[in-house]
Coordinates of C-alpha atoms and ligand atoms in Angstrom, one line a residue:
M1233 CA -52.7 159.6 -55.2
N1234 CA -56.3 158.3 -54.8
Q1235 CA -57.1 159.1 -58.4
N1236 CA -56.8 155.7 -59.8
K1237 CA -58.2 153.8 -56.7
R1238 CA -61.5 152.1 -57.2
I1239 CA -63.7 151.3 -54.2
L1240 CA -66.5 148.8 -54.3
L1241 CA -68.9 149.9 -51.5
V1242 CA -71.3 147.3 -50.2
I1243 CA -74.3 148.9 -48.4
S1244 CA -76.2 146.4 -46.2
G1245 CA -79.4 146.9 -44.2
G1246 CA -79.5 149.1 -41.2
I1247 CA -80.4 152.6 -40.2
A1248 CA -76.8 153.7 -40.6
A1249 CA -77.1 153.2 -44.3
Y1250 CA -78.1 156.9 -44.6
K1251 CA -74.4 157.7 -43.6
S1252 CA -73.2 155.7 -46.6
L1253 CA -74.5 158.5 -48.9
D1254 CA -72.2 161.0 -47.1
L1255 CA -69.4 158.4 -47.3
I1256 CA -69.8 158.2 -51.1
R1257 CA -69.6 161.9 -51.4
R1258 CA -66.5 162.2 -49.2
M1259 CA -64.7 159.3 -51.0
R1260 CA -65.4 161.0 -54.3
E1261 CA -64.1 164.3 -53.0
K1262 CA -60.8 162.6 -52.1
G1263 CA -60.6 161.3 -55.7
F1264 CA -61.7 157.7 -55.3
S1265 CA -64.0 156.2 -57.9
V1266 CA -66.9 154.5 -56.2
R1267 CA -69.1 151.7 -57.4
A1268 CA -71.9 150.5 -55.1
I1269 CA -73.8 147.3 -54.3
L1270 CA -77.0 147.9 -52.4
T1271 CA -78.5 144.9 -50.6
K1272 CA -82.3 144.4 -50.3
G1273 CA -82.0 145.4 -46.7
G1274 CA -80.0 148.5 -47.6
A1275 CA -82.7 149.5 -50.1
E1276 CA -85.2 149.6 -47.3
F1277 CA -83.3 152.6 -45.9
I1278 CA -81.9 154.4 -48.9
T1279 CA -83.0 154.4 -52.5
P1280 CA -80.9 153.0 -55.4
L1281 CA -81.5 156.3 -57.1
S1282 CA -79.7 158.4 -54.5
V1283 CA -76.8 155.9 -54.5
A1284 CA -76.6 156.0 -58.3
A1285 CA -76.7 159.8 -58.4
L1286 CA -73.8 160.1 -55.9
T1287 CA -71.6 157.5 -57.5
E1288 CA -72.6 158.7 -61.0
D1289 CA -72.8 155.0 -61.9
K1290 CA -75.5 152.4 -61.9
V1291 CA -76.1 150.8 -58.6
Y1292 CA -75.8 147.0 -58.4
T1293 CA -78.6 145.3 -56.6
D1294 CA -79.5 142.0 -58.0
L1295 CA -77.4 138.8 -58.5
F1296 CA -79.8 137.4 -61.0
S1297 CA -80.3 140.4 -63.1
L1298 CA -79.3 139.2 -66.6
T1299 CA -78.2 142.7 -67.6
D1300 CA -75.7 143.0 -64.8
E1301 CA -74.4 139.5 -65.4
S1302 CA -73.8 140.0 -69.0
E1303 CA -72.4 143.5 -68.6
M1304 CA -70.3 143.0 -65.5
G1305 CA -70.7 139.7 -63.7
H1306 CA -70.4 139.6 -59.9
I1307 CA -66.9 138.2 -60.1
R1308 CA -65.6 141.0 -62.3
L1309 CA -67.5 143.5 -60.1
S1310 CA -65.6 142.4 -57.0
R1311 CA -62.2 142.1 -58.8
E1312 CA -62.2 145.4 -60.5
A1313 CA -62.0 147.2 -57.2
D1314 CA -58.8 148.0 -55.3
L1315 CA -60.7 147.8 -52.0
V1316 CA -64.1 146.5 -51.0
V1317 CA -65.7 148.5 -48.2
V1318 CA -68.7 147.1 -46.4
A1319 CA -70.5 150.0 -44.7
P1320 CA -72.7 149.6 -42.9
A1321 CA -71.8 145.9 -42.3
S1322 CA -74.9 144.3 -40.6
A1323 CA -74.5 141.4 -38.2
D1324 CA -76.2 139.2 -40.8
L1325 CA -73.7 140.1 -43.6
I1326 CA -70.7 139.7 -41.2
A1327 CA -72.0 136.3 -40.3
K1328 CA -72.4 135.4 -44.0
M1329 CA -68.9 136.6 -44.7
A1330 CA -67.3 134.7 -41.8
N1331 CA -69.0 131.5 -42.9
G1332 CA -68.6 131.8 -46.7
M1333 CA -72.3 132.0 -47.3
C1334 CA -73.7 133.7 -50.4
N1335 CA -77.2 134.1 -51.6
D1336 CA -77.3 137.6 -53.0
L1337 CA -75.1 139.9 -55.0
A1338 CA -73.3 141.5 -51.9
S1339 CA -72.4 138.2 -50.2
T1340 CA -71.5 136.6 -53.6
A1341 CA -69.2 139.5 -54.5
L1342 CA -67.6 139.3 -51.1
L1343 CA -66.9 135.6 -51.4
A1344 CA -65.6 136.0 -55.0
T1345 CA -63.2 138.9 -54.3
D1346 CA -59.5 138.6 -54.1
K1347 CA -59.1 142.2 -53.0
P1348 CA -58.6 143.7 -49.5
V1349 CA -61.9 144.0 -47.6
M1350 CA -62.8 146.6 -45.0
V1351 CA -65.8 146.1 -42.8
V1352 CA -67.6 148.9 -40.9
P1353 CA -70.0 147.3 -38.5
A1354 CA -73.2 148.9 -37.4
M1355 CA -75.8 147.2 -35.2
N1356 CA -77.5 147.2 -31.8
V1357 CA -75.0 146.9 -28.9
R1358 CA -76.3 143.5 -27.8
M1359 CA -76.0 142.1 -31.3
W1360 CA -72.5 143.5 -31.5
E1361 CA -71.5 142.0 -28.1
H1362 CA -73.1 138.6 -28.8
P1363 CA -70.4 135.9 -28.8
A1364 CA -71.5 134.8 -32.3
T1365 CA -70.8 138.3 -33.8
Q1366 CA -67.6 138.6 -31.9
A1367 CA -66.5 135.1 -33.1
N1368 CA -67.4 136.1 -36.7
I1369 CA -65.5 139.4 -36.6
S1370 CA -62.5 137.6 -35.1
T1371 CA -62.6 135.1 -38.0
L1372 CA -62.8 138.0 -40.5
K1373 CA -59.8 139.8 -38.9
S1374 CA -57.8 136.6 -38.8
R1375 CA -58.3 136.5 -42.5
G1376 CA -56.9 140.0 -42.9
V1377 CA -60.2 141.9 -43.2
I1378 CA -59.7 145.4 -41.9
Q1379 CA -62.2 146.5 -39.2
V1380 CA -63.2 150.1 -38.7
G1381 CA -65.4 150.8 -35.6
P1382 CA -68.0 150.5 -34.3
T1383 CA -68.1 153.4 -32.0
E1384 CA -70.0 154.0 -28.8
G1385 CA -73.0 156.2 -28.4
A1386 CA -76.8 156.5 -28.4
M1387 CA -78.5 154.2 -30.9
A1388 CA -81.5 154.5 -33.1
C1389 CA -83.1 151.7 -31.1
G1390 CA -82.9 153.8 -27.9
E1391 CA -80.0 151.8 -26.3
F1392 CA -76.5 153.1 -25.6
G1393 CA -73.2 151.4 -26.3
L1394 CA -70.8 150.0 -28.9
G1395 CA -72.4 149.4 -32.2
R1396 CA -72.7 152.8 -34.0
M1397 CA -71.2 153.0 -37.5
S1398 CA -68.0 155.0 -37.6
E1399 CA -68.4 158.5 -39.0
P1400 CA -67.8 158.8 -42.8
A1401 CA -64.8 161.1 -42.3
D1402 CA -63.1 158.4 -40.1
I1403 CA -63.9 155.7 -42.7
V1404 CA -62.3 157.8 -45.4
T1405 CA -59.2 158.3 -43.2
A1406 CA -59.0 154.5 -42.7
I1407 CA -59.3 153.9 -46.4
Q1408 CA -56.5 156.4 -47.1
D1409 CA -54.3 154.8 -44.4
H1410 CA -54.9 151.5 -46.0
F1411 CA -53.7 152.6 -49.4
K1412 CA -50.8 154.5 -47.7
N1413 CA -49.6 151.4 -45.8
D1414 CA -50.1 149.2 -48.9
T1415 CA -47.9 151.6 -50.9
I1416 CA -45.3 151.9 -48.2
S1417 CA -45.0 148.1 -47.8
K1418 CA -44.6 147.7 -51.5
Q1419 CA -42.1 150.5 -51.9
V1420 CA -39.5 149.7 -49.2
N1421 CA -36.4 148.4 -50.9
G1422 CA -38.5 148.2 -54.1
S1423 CA -40.1 145.0 -52.7
R1424 CA -42.5 144.0 -50.0
L1425 CA -41.5 144.3 -46.4
S1426 CA -41.1 140.9 -44.7
A1427 CA -41.6 139.9 -41.1
L1428 CA -40.9 137.0 -38.8
V1429 CA -43.1 136.6 -35.7
T1430 CA -42.8 134.0 -32.8
S1431 CA -45.9 133.3 -30.8
G1432 CA -47.4 130.9 -28.2
P1433 CA -45.7 128.8 -25.5
T1434 CA -43.2 126.1 -26.1
H1435 CA -43.6 122.6 -24.8
E1436 CA -40.5 121.0 -23.4
P1437 CA -40.8 117.2 -23.0
I1438 CA -40.1 115.4 -19.8
D1439 CA -41.0 112.0 -21.3
P1440 CA -43.3 111.0 -24.2
V1441 CA -46.4 112.0 -22.3
R1442 CA -45.4 114.9 -20.1
Y1443 CA -44.0 118.3 -20.7
I1444 CA -43.1 121.7 -19.2
A1445 CA -45.3 124.5 -20.5
N1446 CA -46.6 127.9 -19.5
R1447 CA -50.0 129.8 -19.8
S1448 CA -49.3 131.7 -23.0
S1449 CA -52.3 131.7 -25.3
G1450 CA -50.4 133.0 -28.4
R1451 CA -53.1 135.6 -28.9
Q1452 CA -50.7 138.6 -28.9
G1453 CA -48.2 137.0 -31.4
H1454 CA -50.9 135.8 -33.7
A1455 CA -52.6 139.2 -33.7
I1456 CA -49.3 140.8 -34.6
A1457 CA -48.8 138.4 -37.5
A1458 CA -52.3 139.1 -38.7
A1459 CA -51.9 142.9 -38.4
L1460 CA -48.6 142.9 -40.3
A1461 CA -50.1 140.7 -43.1
A1462 CA -53.1 143.1 -43.3
R1463 CA -50.6 145.9 -44.1
G1464 CA -49.3 144.0 -47.0
I1465 CA -46.2 142.7 -45.2
E1466 CA -45.0 139.2 -46.1
T1467 CA -45.3 137.5 -42.7
T1468 CA -44.0 134.2 -41.4
L1469 CA -45.3 133.0 -38.0
V1470 CA -43.4 130.4 -36.0
S1471 CA -45.9 129.2 -33.4
G1472 CA -45.7 127.0 -30.4
P1473 CA -48.7 124.8 -29.5
T1474 CA -51.9 127.0 -29.3
D1475 CA -55.6 126.6 -29.8
L1476 CA -55.7 129.4 -32.3
P1477 CA -56.3 129.1 -36.1
D1478 CA -53.4 130.1 -38.4
P1479 CA -53.9 133.7 -39.3
E1480 CA -55.1 134.3 -42.8
G1481 CA -52.4 135.3 -45.3
V1482 CA -49.6 134.3 -42.9
A1483 CA -47.1 131.5 -43.6
T1484 CA -47.4 129.6 -40.3
I1485 CA -44.8 127.0 -39.1
H1486 CA -45.8 124.9 -36.1
V1487 CA -43.2 123.9 -33.5
E1488 CA -43.2 122.3 -30.1
T1489 CA -39.9 123.1 -28.4
A1490 CA -37.7 126.2 -28.0
Q1491 CA -34.9 124.5 -30.0
E1492 CA -37.4 123.8 -32.9
M1493 CA -38.6 127.4 -32.7
L1494 CA -35.0 128.6 -32.9
D1495 CA -34.2 126.4 -35.9
A1496 CA -37.3 127.6 -37.7
C1497 CA -36.5 131.2 -37.1
K1498 CA -32.9 130.7 -38.2
S1499 CA -34.0 129.3 -41.5
H1500 CA -36.3 132.4 -42.0
L1501 CA -33.9 135.1 -41.0
N1502 CA -33.9 136.9 -44.3
V1503 CA -36.5 139.4 -43.1
D1504 CA -36.8 143.2 -42.5
V1505 CA -38.3 142.8 -39.0
A1506 CA -38.5 140.1 -36.3
I1507 CA -40.9 140.2 -33.5
C1508 CA -40.5 137.7 -30.6
A1509 CA -43.8 137.4 -28.9
A1510 CA -43.5 133.8 -27.9
A1511 CA -43.3 132.8 -24.2
V1512 CA -40.4 130.5 -24.8
A1513 CA -39.8 128.0 -21.9
D1514 CA -36.6 129.1 -20.2
W1515 CA -35.6 125.5 -19.3
R1516 CA -35.9 122.1 -20.8
V1517 CA -35.3 118.7 -19.2
D1518 CA -31.9 117.4 -19.7
H1519 CA -32.1 114.0 -21.3
A1520 CA -35.9 113.7 -21.6
G1521 CA -36.9 110.1 -21.3
N1522 CA -37.9 108.0 -24.3
Q1523 CA -40.2 106.0 -22.2
K1524 CA -42.9 107.1 -19.8
I1525 CA -41.3 107.6 -16.3
K1526 CA -43.0 105.2 -13.9
K1527 CA -43.7 105.7 -10.2
Q1528 CA -41.2 103.8 -8.0
N1529 CA -42.6 103.1 -4.6
G1530 CA -42.7 106.8 -3.5
L1531 CA -39.2 107.5 -4.9
L1532 CA -39.4 110.9 -6.7
P1533 CA -37.8 111.2 -10.2
E1534 CA -35.0 113.6 -10.4
L1535 CA -35.3 116.1 -13.2
T1536 CA -32.3 118.1 -14.2
L1537 CA -33.0 121.3 -16.1
T1538 CA -30.9 122.9 -18.7
E1539 CA -31.3 126.4 -20.2
N1540 CA -33.0 126.8 -23.5
P1541 CA -31.4 129.0 -26.3
D1542 CA -32.6 132.6 -26.2
I1543 CA -34.3 133.2 -29.6
L1544 CA -34.6 137.0 -29.3
A1545 CA -31.0 137.4 -28.3
T1546 CA -29.9 135.0 -31.1
L1547 CA -31.8 137.0 -33.7
S1548 CA -30.6 140.3 -32.3
Q1549 CA -27.0 139.2 -32.4
A1550 CA -27.1 137.5 -35.7
G1551 CA -24.5 139.8 -37.3
K1552 CA -24.9 140.3 -41.0
E1553 CA -28.1 138.2 -40.9
R1554 CA -29.7 140.4 -38.2
P1555 CA -33.1 141.8 -39.4
E1556 CA -33.0 145.6 -39.5
L1557 CA -35.6 145.8 -36.7
V1558 CA -35.8 143.3 -33.8
V1559 CA -38.6 143.6 -31.3
G1560 CA -39.1 141.7 -28.1
F1561 CA -41.6 141.5 -25.3
A1562 CA -40.7 141.5 -21.6
A1563 CA -43.1 139.6 -19.3
E1564 CA -42.4 140.9 -15.8
T1565 CA -44.1 140.6 -12.4
E1566 CA -42.2 143.4 -10.6
N1567 CA -40.1 146.5 -11.5
V1568 CA -41.6 146.2 -14.9
V1569 CA -40.0 149.1 -16.8
E1570 CA -36.6 148.8 -15.0
N1571 CA -36.3 145.1 -15.7
A1572 CA -37.4 145.5 -19.3
V1573 CA -34.9 148.3 -20.0
H1574 CA -32.1 145.9 -18.8
K1575 CA -33.6 143.1 -20.8
R1576 CA -33.5 145.2 -24.0
A1577 CA -29.8 146.0 -23.4
R1578 CA -29.0 142.4 -22.5
K1579 CA -30.7 140.9 -25.6
S1580 CA -29.6 143.8 -27.9
C1581 CA -33.0 144.2 -29.5
D1582 CA -34.3 147.6 -30.8
W1583 CA -37.7 147.8 -29.1
I1584 CA -39.2 146.0 -26.1
L1585 CA -42.9 145.9 -25.2
A1586 CA -42.9 145.4 -21.5
N1587 CA -46.0 144.1 -19.7
D1588 CA -47.0 143.2 -16.2
V1589 CA -47.9 139.5 -16.1
S1590 CA -48.7 139.3 -12.4
P1591 CA -51.6 136.9 -12.0
E1592 CA -53.9 139.7 -10.8
T1593 CA -53.5 141.6 -14.1
G1594 CA -54.9 138.6 -16.1
T1595 CA -52.5 139.3 -18.9
F1596 CA -51.3 135.8 -19.5
G1597 CA -53.9 134.0 -21.5
G1598 CA -56.2 137.1 -21.2
A1599 CA -57.5 139.5 -23.9
E1600 CA -55.8 142.8 -22.8
N1601 CA -52.3 144.1 -22.3
L1602 CA -50.8 147.2 -20.6
I1603 CA -47.7 148.0 -22.5
H1604 CA -44.7 150.1 -21.8
F1605 CA -43.0 150.7 -25.1
I1606 CA -39.3 151.0 -24.7
H1607 CA -37.0 152.2 -27.5
D1608 CA -34.0 154.4 -28.1
D1609 CA -35.7 157.6 -27.1
G1610 CA -37.2 156.4 -23.9
V1611 CA -40.4 154.8 -22.5
E1612 CA -44.0 155.3 -23.7
D1613 CA -46.8 154.2 -21.5
W1614 CA -49.6 152.9 -23.8
P1615 CA -53.1 152.8 -22.3
K1616 CA -54.6 149.5 -21.4
M1617 CA -55.9 148.0 -24.6
T1618 CA -56.8 144.7 -26.2
K1619 CA -54.1 142.5 -27.6
Q1620 CA -55.6 143.2 -31.0
A1621 CA -55.2 146.9 -30.5
V1622 CA -51.6 146.4 -29.3
A1623 CA -50.9 144.5 -32.5
E1624 CA -52.4 147.2 -34.7
R1625 CA -50.4 149.9 -33.0
L1626 CA -47.2 148.0 -33.2
A1627 CA -47.8 147.2 -36.8
D1628 CA -48.4 150.9 -37.5
R1629 CA -45.1 151.7 -35.7
I1630 CA -43.3 149.2 -37.8
V1631 CA -44.7 150.6 -41.1
D1632 CA -43.8 154.1 -39.8
H1633 CA -40.2 153.0 -39.0
F1634 CA -39.6 151.6 -42.5
S1635 CA -41.2 154.6 -44.2
G1636 CA -38.8 156.8 -42.2
R1637 CA -41.7 158.5 -40.4
E1638 CA -41.4 157.1 -36.9
K1639 CA -43.9 158.9 -34.6
T1640 CA -42.6 161.1 -31.9
S1641 CA -43.2 159.9 -28.4
S1642 CA -45.0 163.1 -27.5
K1643 CA -48.1 162.1 -29.3
D1644 CA -48.3 158.8 -27.5
A1645 CA -47.4 160.3 -24.2
A1646 CA -50.4 162.6 -24.6
E1647 CA -52.8 159.7 -24.9
Ligands
CTP1076 N1 -37.3 135.0 -25.5 C1 -36.8 134.2 -26.5 N2 -36.2 133.0 -26.1 C2 -36.1 132.6 -24.8 C3 -36.7 133.4 -23.8 C4 -37.3 134.6 -24.2 O1 -36.9 134.6 -27.6 N3 -35.5 131.5 -24.6 C5 -37.9 136.3 -25.8 C6 -39.4 136.4 -25.6 O2 -40.1 136.0 -26.8 C7 -39.6 137.9 -25.3 C8 -38.3 138.2 -24.6 O3 -37.3 137.2 -25.0 O4 -39.6 138.6 -26.5 C9 -38.3 138.3 -23.1 O5 -39.0 137.2 -22.6 P1 -39.2 137.1 -21.0 O6 -39.9 135.8 -20.7 O7 -39.8 138.3 -20.5 O8 -37.7 137.1 -20.5 P2 -36.6 136.0 -20.3 O9 -35.6 136.1 -21.3 O10 -37.3 134.6 -20.1 O11 -36.0 136.4 -18.9 P3 -36.6 136.3 -17.4 O12 -37.3 135.0 -17.3 O13 -35.4 136.3 -16.6 O14 -37.4 137.5 -17.1

């Protein structure tokens, strides 16, 4: 299966570069063909000769080498691969990638490529935790770049923490998963899987300057859309107002109100899976004013509320137009699982991801989620994880569902 797959490995500077040699060996053992770019920094740690010996190819190092340019060209080099793997990915190279900078062969090939890219970061823990690096990695992920690691442990610099490069065996597994997901998403029904995701809050106008809203950041829904797109799924995101950038590779439709969100979803119903992660306002103001409501000598305005349409229930009950798989969230502050089980039945969706949104959990607007995954076979308690990790796990479940290999709950229950 891996026989025809070509990997372009970019080895940047860092002590972890020595692991790249083992990585090349393992990739080749699995049948991948490997071509390597070694940066100047990388060549401080390992020699071009050892890389060339292991890849059984020449090693590409210099953007301005005329021989390379005439034989190959950096654009061809980046496009002839099926996957570009950057391992180790230094803080510097990640920053260049995030900002579209290119001044050597590695960064130029990464900017020129139209192929999926996997980054395997390796750096000191403080450098990894620095907001600049975190912002850069988020940017890359929002563009669909696949991130593997880093892992936690003792570092060459004597410190301890997150920043170690993942082990070569784990990187090879991630590469194989990538190709497996890619193939699956292309094979279902002979065409690409498609998904519709709702995200963010909705704003319900009171008058032209005021509205009803909630604290949803949209992070969870946006991360789901990005994770699906990264798996080769054709993804449409219908987003309420958020501060987030549109995820890379996702067709994003911006809406304000629940009614607009419903209309946008209805016109994109022809999908395999719908995921409703938006925190839709339950009520809107009946007859919102066209003019700003003015104060009237202490007299309080009377606002009458009316219920908004339920988008999740509408999609779940769309008859022939219903997507095969409909997934909802349940934001609860008490009796989380019990309420969510009822919600799933009431709205007729297939899966519900229930989470506790009590203020003390910091879930709403925060970075983490504690999910109870409710489906036909029962309830799985997922460990507390970042919204990004929830998105990856849900996306994997969706791919598994469509490839007829849905995981058993026992594996998850064991975690
Ligand atoms: N949802 C929706 N449209 C609405 C309200 C909710 O699509 N008008 C979806 C959400 O995106 C989520 C699920 O329904 O996937 C549950 O949302 P939640 O806020 O937990 O529940 P509500 O339906 O609002 O019920 P309640 O407020 O009574 O808990």
